[in-house]
């Protein structure tokens, strides 16, 4: 699967560094060549000798090692790779990356590379949840850095929670997705996902029950076929998939702006459950109970992102796909919606409460296109996503 690929593996100084030894072995089993780089701290956890023996390659350790510089300068080292993997990515390494530091070999390589970077964070749960780490994570994903994990579980320090480095097979999958030579290689696809939150005041908002499951599955499937995916997501229940560029938004207007900022694209898939209305008289400070009566909310219509993009006169993506969440007369309403909004395909689904689709793991959809309405049997949201991604690949071929 990874035959002929060269991976620059930066091993950070964390207890999970021992898993990176297995990662090297598995990457090589898949046919990849691994060039290992150890940070100073990593050498406290694994020895250069064991890393080098497993990789069957020289281990790069120090920026100012003159022999290294003469053999292969750090710029060349980072350019020769097809993918840069940081595992474990410690809180400190993430902070350096987010801040653009270049004060040792690992951080300099990360600054000098023009290749995709995949990180597998690993740290104590409190360090992971610390606002600084979360801020750095948001910066990194915004920069297009791919993230796998961390997992939740018992940690070496005796605590429990998210922070454990993803398991090796999961990292291998993310490497595969990042390097995928699929039919969508070189294509840019925008996916919107999740609900939007429309503020009432600084602490209250209007939302909906969308979990983001279908959009997340779609983004994962498209990335799996090699697409460069920009994933514009509202506050969803689940983490975004590995291998995509994540843009986080709260409101419909922010989502429109993010989509417009991500254009041009070969295709755009609008799976988000966008709030149709926002509160026009949202308060700037927290609304208080008063004796004079109940608050009255006034609404304004939100921009329709799908319709706006579908009706672009210049720079419209070649294929625009919308979703239609309906509770009755699904096909008729969805067909009318497709005509009204001007998208190429609409994926219609019945979200009546008895179907359990909204927020559930399955979906029963009908794909409406120029070719008519094609109803698929009920299947997992992942399978729906894979099928849509395949059809998108065929349409763009
Ligand atoms: N959509 C959008 N922007 C909006 C509203 C909806 O991009 N402001 C997109 C959704 O992402 C989805 C499609 O439009 O792809 C249909 O969403 P849906 O909620 O089913 O339709 P509505 O526009 O709300 O239409 P209606 O009120 O008639 O159901």
Tab-separated table of C-alpha atoms and ligand atoms in Angstrom:
chain	number	residue	atom	x	y	z
A	1	UNK	CA	0.000	0.000	0.000
A	2	UNK	CA	2.873	2.396	0.741
A	3	UNK	CA	5.361	0.936	-1.745
A	4	UNK	CA	7.979	3.437	-2.832
A	5	UNK	CA	6.855	6.114	-0.355
A	6	UNK	CA	9.398	7.889	1.814
A	7	UNK	CA	8.207	8.935	5.238
A	8	UNK	CA	10.067	11.336	7.450
A	9	UNK	CA	9.140	10.183	10.944
A	10	UNK	CA	9.739	12.690	13.715
A	11	UNK	CA	9.647	10.989	17.099
A	12	UNK	CA	8.851	13.343	19.968
A	13	UNK	CA	9.778	12.851	23.591
A	14	UNK	CA	6.818	11.105	25.172
A	15	UNK	CA	6.087	7.742	26.714
A	16	UNK	CA	4.341	6.716	23.457
A	17	UNK	CA	7.684	6.901	21.644
A	18	UNK	CA	7.972	3.155	22.192
A	19	UNK	CA	4.950	2.668	19.900
A	20	UNK	CA	6.869	4.476	17.164
A	21	UNK	CA	9.260	1.541	17.005
A	22	UNK	CA	6.341	-0.658	15.994
A	23	UNK	CA	5.131	2.095	13.651
A	24	UNK	CA	8.475	2.019	11.830
A	25	UNK	CA	8.223	-1.749	11.441
A	26	UNK	CA	4.640	-1.619	10.119
A	27	UNK	CA	5.376	1.238	7.729
A	28	UNK	CA	8.264	-0.766	6.312
A	29	UNK	CA	6.065	-3.883	6.084
A	30	UNK	CA	3.803	-1.805	3.810
A	31	UNK	CA	6.739	-0.977	1.563
A	32	UNK	CA	7.589	2.513	2.849
A	33	UNK	CA	11.077	3.820	3.544
A	34	UNK	CA	11.294	5.537	6.933
A	35	UNK	CA	13.781	8.291	7.691
A	36	UNK	CA	13.697	8.712	11.471
A	37	UNK	CA	14.372	11.915	13.364
A	38	UNK	CA	14.653	11.930	17.149
A	39	UNK	CA	14.166	15.008	19.268
A	40	UNK	CA	16.501	15.363	22.233
A	41	UNK	CA	13.669	14.422	24.588
A	42	UNK	CA	12.785	11.362	22.507
A	43	UNK	CA	16.243	9.962	23.175
A	44	UNK	CA	15.207	9.667	26.812
A	45	UNK	CA	12.527	7.172	25.755
A	46	UNK	CA	14.007	5.245	22.811
A	47	UNK	CA	17.594	4.837	21.756
A	48	UNK	CA	18.917	6.018	18.389
A	49	UNK	CA	20.363	2.548	17.948
A	50	UNK	CA	17.027	0.711	18.184
A	51	UNK	CA	15.328	3.283	15.942
A	52	UNK	CA	18.059	3.061	13.350
A	53	UNK	CA	18.112	-0.742	13.480
A	54	UNK	CA	14.354	-0.961	12.873
A	55	UNK	CA	14.354	1.684	10.155
A	56	UNK	CA	17.550	0.343	8.557
A	57	UNK	CA	18.390	4.009	8.003
A	58	UNK	CA	20.510	6.641	9.629
A	59	UNK	CA	18.806	8.446	12.514
A	60	UNK	CA	18.920	12.232	12.331
A	61	UNK	CA	19.345	13.799	15.735
A	62	UNK	CA	20.865	17.223	15.805
A	63	UNK	CA	20.491	20.310	13.689
A	64	UNK	CA	24.100	21.329	14.048
A	65	UNK	CA	25.655	17.993	13.309
A	66	UNK	CA	28.074	19.000	10.558
A	67	UNK	CA	28.222	15.528	9.049
A	68	UNK	CA	24.437	15.470	8.721
A	69	UNK	CA	24.436	18.891	7.121
A	70	UNK	CA	27.110	17.816	4.642
A	71	UNK	CA	25.333	14.580	3.816
A	72	UNK	CA	21.821	15.934	3.596
A	73	UNK	CA	20.819	19.399	4.749
A	74	UNK	CA	17.611	19.799	6.673
A	75	UNK	CA	15.831	21.411	3.755
A	76	UNK	CA	16.665	18.502	1.518
A	77	UNK	CA	15.737	16.011	4.211
A	78	UNK	CA	12.250	17.433	4.528
A	79	UNK	CA	11.785	17.795	0.779
A	80	UNK	CA	12.855	14.239	-0.024
A	81	UNK	CA	9.905	12.851	1.953
A	82	UNK	CA	6.446	12.150	0.551
A	83	UNK	CA	4.900	12.714	3.977
A	84	UNK	CA	6.101	13.984	7.339
A	85	UNK	CA	4.703	12.087	10.329
A	86	UNK	CA	5.125	13.334	13.894
A	87	UNK	CA	4.501	10.472	16.361
A	88	UNK	CA	4.260	11.011	19.204
A	89	UNK	CA	3.468	14.705	18.801
A	90	UNK	CA	3.987	16.108	22.298
A	91	UNK	CA	2.336	19.271	23.602
A	92	UNK	CA	5.684	21.002	23.216
A	93	UNK	CA	6.178	19.915	19.605
A	94	UNK	CA	2.642	21.020	18.744
A	95	UNK	CA	3.293	24.396	20.379
A	96	UNK	CA	6.506	24.798	18.409
A	97	UNK	CA	4.749	23.900	15.175
A	98	UNK	CA	1.848	26.252	15.847
A	99	UNK	CA	4.228	29.068	16.756
A	100	UNK	CA	6.557	28.486	13.817
A	101	UNK	CA	9.635	27.817	15.938
A	102	UNK	CA	12.746	26.394	14.336
A	103	UNK	CA	15.225	25.895	17.132
A	104	UNK	CA	16.100	22.228	16.751
A	105	UNK	CA	16.212	19.700	13.954
A	106	UNK	CA	12.598	18.479	14.288
A	107	UNK	CA	11.017	21.941	14.380
A	108	UNK	CA	13.278	23.192	11.585
A	109	UNK	CA	12.323	20.256	9.368
A	110	UNK	CA	8.658	20.964	10.073
A	111	UNK	CA	9.097	24.597	9.080
A	112	UNK	CA	11.110	23.748	5.972
A	113	UNK	CA	8.843	21.087	4.548
A	114	UNK	CA	6.488	21.620	1.636
A	115	UNK	CA	4.904	18.199	2.149
A	116	UNK	CA	1.812	17.207	4.081
A	117	UNK	CA	2.315	16.746	7.793
A	118	UNK	CA	0.424	14.200	9.895
A	119	UNK	CA	0.623	14.377	13.680
A	120	UNK	CA	-0.330	11.741	16.266
A	121	UNK	CA	-0.688	13.725	19.497
A	122	UNK	CA	0.185	12.049	22.771
A	123	UNK	CA	0.184	13.648	26.183
A	124	UNK	CA	-1.400	13.720	29.603
A	125	UNK	CA	-5.147	14.399	29.489
A	126	UNK	CA	-4.822	17.766	31.238
A	127	UNK	CA	-2.134	18.864	28.830
A	128	UNK	CA	-4.355	17.797	25.913
A	129	UNK	CA	-7.347	19.653	27.294
A	130	UNK	CA	-5.353	22.749	28.205
A	131	UNK	CA	-6.618	25.737	26.213
A	132	UNK	CA	-3.106	26.363	24.891
A	133	UNK	CA	-2.948	22.887	23.333
A	134	UNK	CA	-6.465	23.214	21.949
A	135	UNK	CA	-5.540	26.615	20.506
A	136	UNK	CA	-2.429	25.131	18.932
A	137	UNK	CA	-4.467	22.245	17.550
A	138	UNK	CA	-6.895	24.680	15.919
A	139	UNK	CA	-3.986	26.617	14.419
A	140	UNK	CA	-2.363	23.459	13.100
A	141	UNK	CA	-5.508	22.023	11.547
A	142	UNK	CA	-6.160	25.433	10.020
A	143	UNK	CA	-2.661	25.261	8.517
A	144	UNK	CA	-3.642	21.985	6.870
A	145	UNK	CA	-1.817	19.704	9.305
A	146	UNK	CA	-3.499	16.294	9.476
A	147	UNK	CA	-4.292	14.824	12.871
A	148	UNK	CA	-4.855	11.227	13.961
A	149	UNK	CA	-6.070	10.588	17.518
A	150	UNK	CA	-5.519	10.966	20.357
A	151	UNK	CA	-7.517	8.082	21.809
A	152	UNK	CA	-9.257	8.026	25.125
A	153	UNK	CA	-8.203	5.557	27.790
A	154	UNK	CA	-6.038	4.805	30.777
A	155	UNK	CA	-2.747	6.649	30.560
A	156	UNK	CA	0.764	5.863	31.690
A	157	UNK	CA	0.467	8.610	34.321
A	158	UNK	CA	-2.508	6.815	35.936
A	159	UNK	CA	-5.176	9.221	34.669
A	160	UNK	CA	-8.012	8.535	32.250
A	161	UNK	CA	-9.154	10.553	29.264
A	162	UNK	CA	-8.144	11.662	25.787
A	163	UNK	CA	-4.407	11.928	25.214
A	164	UNK	CA	-3.202	8.431	24.371
A	165	UNK	CA	-1.461	8.236	21.037
A	166	UNK	CA	-3.568	6.565	18.341
A	167	UNK	CA	-2.782	2.892	17.858
A	168	UNK	CA	-0.342	1.975	15.123
A	169	UNK	CA	-2.933	0.517	12.665
A	170	UNK	CA	-4.923	3.771	12.945
A	171	UNK	CA	-1.798	5.805	12.173
A	172	UNK	CA	-1.028	3.548	9.211
A	173	UNK	CA	-4.574	4.178	7.867
A	174	UNK	CA	-4.100	7.926	8.236
A	175	UNK	CA	-0.736	7.697	6.440
A	176	UNK	CA	-2.433	5.714	3.667
A	177	UNK	CA	-5.204	8.323	3.358
A	178	UNK	CA	-2.686	11.182	3.330
A	179	UNK	CA	-0.707	9.515	0.547
A	180	UNK	CA	-3.689	8.103	-1.314
A	181	UNK	CA	-3.252	7.922	-5.021
A	182	UNK	CA	-6.978	7.547	-5.513
A	183	UNK	CA	-9.180	8.725	-8.374
A	184	UNK	CA	-9.670	12.103	-6.685
A	185	UNK	CA	-5.958	12.869	-6.375
A	186	UNK	CA	-5.321	16.500	-7.259
A	187	UNK	CA	-9.006	17.392	-6.793
A	188	UNK	CA	-10.241	19.856	-4.217
A	189	UNK	CA	-13.578	19.113	-2.582
A	190	UNK	CA	-15.310	21.296	0.006
A	191	UNK	CA	-17.572	19.545	2.514
A	192	UNK	CA	-19.826	21.378	4.980
A	193	UNK	CA	-20.922	19.460	8.045
A	194	UNK	CA	-22.604	19.628	11.433
A	195	UNK	CA	-25.112	22.086	12.817
A	196	UNK	CA	-24.691	25.826	13.081
A	197	UNK	CA	-25.135	27.749	16.305
A	198	UNK	CA	-26.971	31.031	16.055
A	199	UNK	CA	-26.473	33.218	19.117
A	200	UNK	CA	-29.356	34.655	21.129
A	201	UNK	CA	-26.944	36.362	23.504
A	202	UNK	CA	-23.328	35.588	24.476
A	203	UNK	CA	-24.345	32.431	26.386
A	204	UNK	CA	-27.404	31.129	24.550
A	205	UNK	CA	-27.855	29.911	21.004
A	206	UNK	CA	-30.262	28.173	18.655
A	207	UNK	CA	-29.016	24.867	17.272
A	208	UNK	CA	-30.312	21.626	15.777
A	209	UNK	CA	-29.811	17.890	16.310
A	210	UNK	CA	-27.271	17.286	13.535
A	211	UNK	CA	-24.307	15.278	14.864
A	212	UNK	CA	-22.074	15.865	11.846
A	213	UNK	CA	-21.849	12.091	11.282
A	214	UNK	CA	-22.771	12.104	7.590
A	215	UNK	CA	-20.548	15.053	6.696
A	216	UNK	CA	-17.624	13.597	8.644
A	217	UNK	CA	-18.030	10.237	6.893
A	218	UNK	CA	-18.179	11.975	3.516
A	219	UNK	CA	-15.044	13.976	4.142
A	220	UNK	CA	-13.236	10.814	5.264
A	221	UNK	CA	-14.400	8.901	2.174
A	222	UNK	CA	-13.397	11.697	-0.211
A	223	UNK	CA	-9.967	12.009	1.424
A	224	UNK	CA	-9.647	8.225	1.195
A	225	UNK	CA	-10.026	8.537	-2.583
A	226	UNK	CA	-7.186	11.028	-2.628
A	227	UNK	CA	-9.109	14.325	-2.658
A	228	UNK	CA	-7.772	17.385	-0.927
A	229	UNK	CA	-10.767	18.081	1.326
A	230	UNK	CA	-11.621	21.351	3.034
A	231	UNK	CA	-13.973	20.392	5.845
A	232	UNK	CA	-16.046	23.349	7.018
A	233	UNK	CA	-17.755	22.260	10.198
A	234	UNK	CA	-20.123	23.733	12.722
A	235	UNK	CA	-19.921	22.575	16.364
A	236	UNK	CA	-20.387	18.823	15.798
A	237	UNK	CA	-20.489	15.903	18.244
A	238	UNK	CA	-17.566	14.079	16.711
A	239	UNK	CA	-13.976	14.950	15.865
A	240	UNK	CA	-13.190	15.716	12.237
A	241	UNK	CA	-11.607	12.918	10.211
A	242	UNK	CA	-7.860	12.615	9.739
A	243	UNK	CA	-6.379	13.831	6.499
A	244	UNK	CA	-8.559	16.865	5.804
A	245	UNK	CA	-8.163	20.594	6.215
A	246	UNK	CA	-10.543	21.636	8.994
A	247	UNK	CA	-12.215	25.052	9.200
A	248	UNK	CA	-14.356	25.458	12.314
A	249	UNK	CA	-17.301	27.858	12.333
A	250	UNK	CA	-20.272	28.607	14.550
A	251	UNK	CA	-22.873	30.431	12.473
A	252	UNK	CA	-24.356	30.113	8.984
A	253	UNK	CA	-22.803	33.398	7.917
A	254	UNK	CA	-19.367	32.229	9.062
A	255	UNK	CA	-19.914	28.970	7.184
A	256	UNK	CA	-20.702	30.829	3.956
A	257	UNK	CA	-17.594	32.967	4.390
A	258	UNK	CA	-15.436	29.883	5.043
A	259	UNK	CA	-16.808	28.124	1.957
A	260	UNK	CA	-16.226	31.180	-0.222
A	261	UNK	CA	-12.710	31.454	1.210
A	262	UNK	CA	-12.009	27.823	0.335
A	263	UNK	CA	-13.011	28.172	-3.343
A	264	UNK	CA	-12.068	27.279	-6.049
A	265	UNK	CA	-13.059	23.640	-5.796
A	266	UNK	CA	-13.783	20.808	-8.199
A	267	UNK	CA	-16.784	19.744	-6.140
A	268	UNK	CA	-18.649	20.924	-3.077
A	269	UNK	CA	-20.861	18.798	-0.859
A	270	UNK	CA	-23.225	20.567	1.524
A	271	UNK	CA	-24.027	18.146	4.315
A	272	UNK	CA	-24.353	20.749	7.063
A	273	UNK	CA	-27.677	21.320	8.786
A	274	UNK	CA	-27.525	25.090	8.460
A	275	UNK	CA	-29.914	27.159	10.561
A	276	UNK	CA	-32.350	28.858	8.213
A	277	UNK	CA	-32.772	31.806	10.543
A	278	UNK	CA	-30.606	33.729	12.940
A	279	UNK	CA	-31.723	35.950	15.788
A	280	UNK	CA	-31.798	39.450	14.374
A	281	UNK	CA	-32.012	41.097	17.786
A	282	UNK	CA	-29.307	38.967	19.459
A	283	UNK	CA	-28.094	40.720	22.599
A	284	UNK	CA	-24.487	41.749	23.159
A	285	UNK	CA	-24.693	40.955	26.843
A	286	UNK	CA	-26.521	38.188	28.701
A	287	UNK	CA	-30.274	38.696	28.700
A	288	UNK	CA	-31.750	38.975	32.191
A	289	UNK	CA	-35.182	38.070	33.488
A	290	UNK	CA	-37.211	41.233	33.846
A	291	UNK	CA	-40.505	42.038	35.441
A	292	UNK	CA	-41.677	43.715	32.255
A	293	UNK	CA	-42.203	40.455	30.400
A	294	UNK	CA	-40.760	37.698	28.262
A	295	UNK	CA	-38.106	38.389	25.662
A	296	UNK	CA	-39.239	38.492	22.054
A	297	UNK	CA	-36.816	37.092	19.498
A	298	UNK	CA	-36.876	38.490	15.996
A	299	UNK	CA	-35.498	36.385	13.196
A	300	UNK	CA	-33.654	37.180	9.989
A	301	UNK	CA	-33.096	34.715	7.181
A	302	UNK	CA	-29.613	33.264	6.879
A	303	UNK	CA	-27.853	33.132	3.528
A	304	UNK	CA	-28.413	29.828	1.735
A	305	UNK	CA	-24.886	28.535	1.225
A	306	UNK	CA	-25.842	25.738	-1.163
A	307	UNK	CA	-27.942	28.063	-3.339
A	308	UNK	CA	-25.299	30.788	-3.305
A	309	UNK	CA	-22.570	28.423	-4.517
A	310	UNK	CA	-24.861	26.599	-6.982
A	311	UNK	CA	-25.818	29.888	-8.600
A	312	UNK	CA	-22.319	31.368	-8.895
A	313	UNK	CA	-21.820	32.767	-12.377
A	314	UNK	CA	-18.058	32.377	-12.367
A	315	UNK	CA	-15.937	29.947	-10.450
A	316	UNK	CA	-18.777	27.565	-9.616
A	317	UNK	CA	-17.461	24.123	-8.614
A	318	UNK	CA	-17.980	21.575	-11.405
A	319	UNK	CA	-20.242	19.476	-9.206
A	320	UNK	CA	-22.435	20.805	-6.404
A	321	UNK	CA	-24.177	18.310	-4.135
A	322	UNK	CA	-26.811	19.232	-1.577
A	323	UNK	CA	-28.706	17.264	1.030
A	324	UNK	CA	-32.396	17.475	1.702
A	325	UNK	CA	-33.635	16.561	5.118
A	326	UNK	CA	-37.379	16.029	4.817
A	327	UNK	CA	-40.102	14.555	6.965
A	328	UNK	CA	-42.788	13.943	4.340
A	329	UNK	CA	-43.104	13.613	0.557
A	330	UNK	CA	-39.347	13.195	0.546
A	331	UNK	CA	-38.705	12.782	-3.190
A	332	UNK	CA	-41.130	15.493	-4.323
A	333	UNK	CA	-39.796	18.023	-1.826
A	334	UNK	CA	-36.185	17.156	-2.547
A	335	UNK	CA	-36.676	17.391	-6.305
A	336	UNK	CA	-38.245	20.818	-5.890
A	337	UNK	CA	-35.376	21.812	-3.594
A	338	UNK	CA	-32.814	20.784	-6.216
A	339	UNK	CA	-34.533	22.921	-8.851
A	340	UNK	CA	-34.921	25.861	-6.520
A	341	UNK	CA	-31.340	25.869	-5.262
A	342	UNK	CA	-29.710	24.935	-8.569
A	343	UNK	CA	-27.411	22.151	-7.363
A	344	UNK	CA	-26.468	19.194	-9.566
A	345	UNK	CA	-27.353	16.404	-7.169
A	346	UNK	CA	-29.427	16.285	-4.060
A	347	UNK	CA	-29.172	13.498	-1.523
A	348	UNK	CA	-32.604	13.238	0.046
A	349	UNK	CA	-33.311	11.589	3.355
A	350	UNK	CA	-36.276	11.106	5.603
A	351	UNK	CA	-35.501	12.555	9.003
A	352	UNK	CA	-38.861	11.849	10.652
A	353	UNK	CA	-38.156	10.956	14.288
A	354	UNK	CA	-39.275	7.330	13.786
A	355	UNK	CA	-36.485	6.725	11.250
A	356	UNK	CA	-33.803	7.482	13.869
A	357	UNK	CA	-31.626	8.921	11.093
A	358	UNK	CA	-30.912	12.354	12.554
A	359	UNK	CA	-28.109	11.710	15.021
A	360	UNK	CA	-28.104	7.949	14.260
A	361	UNK	CA	-25.508	5.826	12.475
A	362	UNK	CA	-27.637	4.771	9.478
A	363	UNK	CA	-29.165	6.595	6.567
A	364	UNK	CA	-31.665	5.756	3.827
A	365	UNK	CA	-31.168	8.109	0.921
A	366	UNK	CA	-32.420	8.853	-2.554
A	367	UNK	CA	-29.985	10.450	-4.962
A	368	UNK	CA	-31.717	12.931	-7.248
A	369	UNK	CA	-29.868	14.062	-10.354
A	370	UNK	CA	-30.576	14.749	-14.025
A	371	UNK	CA	-30.839	10.962	-14.351
A	372	UNK	CA	-33.839	10.883	-11.980
A	373	UNK	CA	-34.321	9.549	-8.456
A	374	UNK	CA	-32.291	6.557	-7.292
A	375	UNK	CA	-33.328	5.163	-3.893
A	376	UNK	CA	-30.647	3.246	-1.995
A	377	UNK	CA	-31.358	0.659	0.671
A	378	UNK	CA	-30.864	1.691	4.298
A	379	UNK	CA	-27.159	1.426	5.151
A	380	UNK	CA	-24.514	2.844	7.459
A	381	UNK	CA	-23.624	6.523	7.053
A	382	UNK	CA	-20.071	5.400	6.202
A	383	UNK	CA	-21.370	3.258	3.354
A	384	UNK	CA	-23.563	6.085	2.066
A	385	UNK	CA	-20.496	8.311	2.192
A	386	UNK	CA	-18.305	5.834	0.317
A	387	UNK	CA	-20.912	5.438	-2.369
A	388	UNK	CA	-21.381	9.179	-2.829
A	389	UNK	CA	-17.596	9.672	-2.902
A	390	UNK	CA	-17.247	6.999	-5.591
A	391	UNK	CA	-19.964	8.649	-7.681
A	392	UNK	CA	-18.270	12.034	-7.283
A	393	UNK	CA	-14.985	10.471	-8.448
A	394	UNK	CA	-16.754	9.019	-11.503
A	395	UNK	CA	-18.460	12.343	-12.274
A	396	UNK	CA	-15.171	14.272	-12.107
A	397	UNK	CA	-13.171	11.658	-14.056
B	1	LIG	N1	-28.301	24.688	3.171
B	1	LIG	C1	-27.346	25.684	3.081
B	1	LIG	N2	-27.577	26.897	3.651
B	1	LIG	C2	-28.721	27.147	4.314
B	1	LIG	C3	-29.704	26.145	4.418
B	1	LIG	C4	-29.464	24.921	3.845
B	1	LIG	O1	-26.296	25.445	2.478
B	1	LIG	N3	-28.897	28.334	4.859
B	1	LIG	C5	-28.062	23.418	2.494
B	1	LIG	C6	-27.894	22.227	3.386
B	1	LIG	O2	-26.536	22.018	3.717
B	1	LIG	C7	-28.432	21.099	2.521
B	1	LIG	C8	-29.503	21.776	1.691
B	1	LIG	O3	-29.194	23.150	1.730
B	1	LIG	O4	-27.470	20.627	1.611
B	1	LIG	C9	-30.896	21.566	2.122
B	1	LIG	O5	-31.084	21.811	3.475
B	1	LIG	P1	-32.528	21.670	4.136
B	1	LIG	O6	-32.419	22.089	5.550
B	1	LIG	O7	-33.109	20.339	3.834
B	1	LIG	O8	-33.342	22.688	3.272
B	1	LIG	P2	-33.840	24.137	3.532
B	1	LIG	O9	-33.083	25.077	2.705
B	1	LIG	O10	-33.901	24.398	4.978
B	1	LIG	O11	-35.297	24.058	2.903
B	1	LIG	P3	-36.717	23.836	3.603
B	1	LIG	O12	-36.814	24.873	4.644
B	1	LIG	O13	-37.659	24.013	2.468
B	1	LIG	O14	-36.719	22.424	4.103
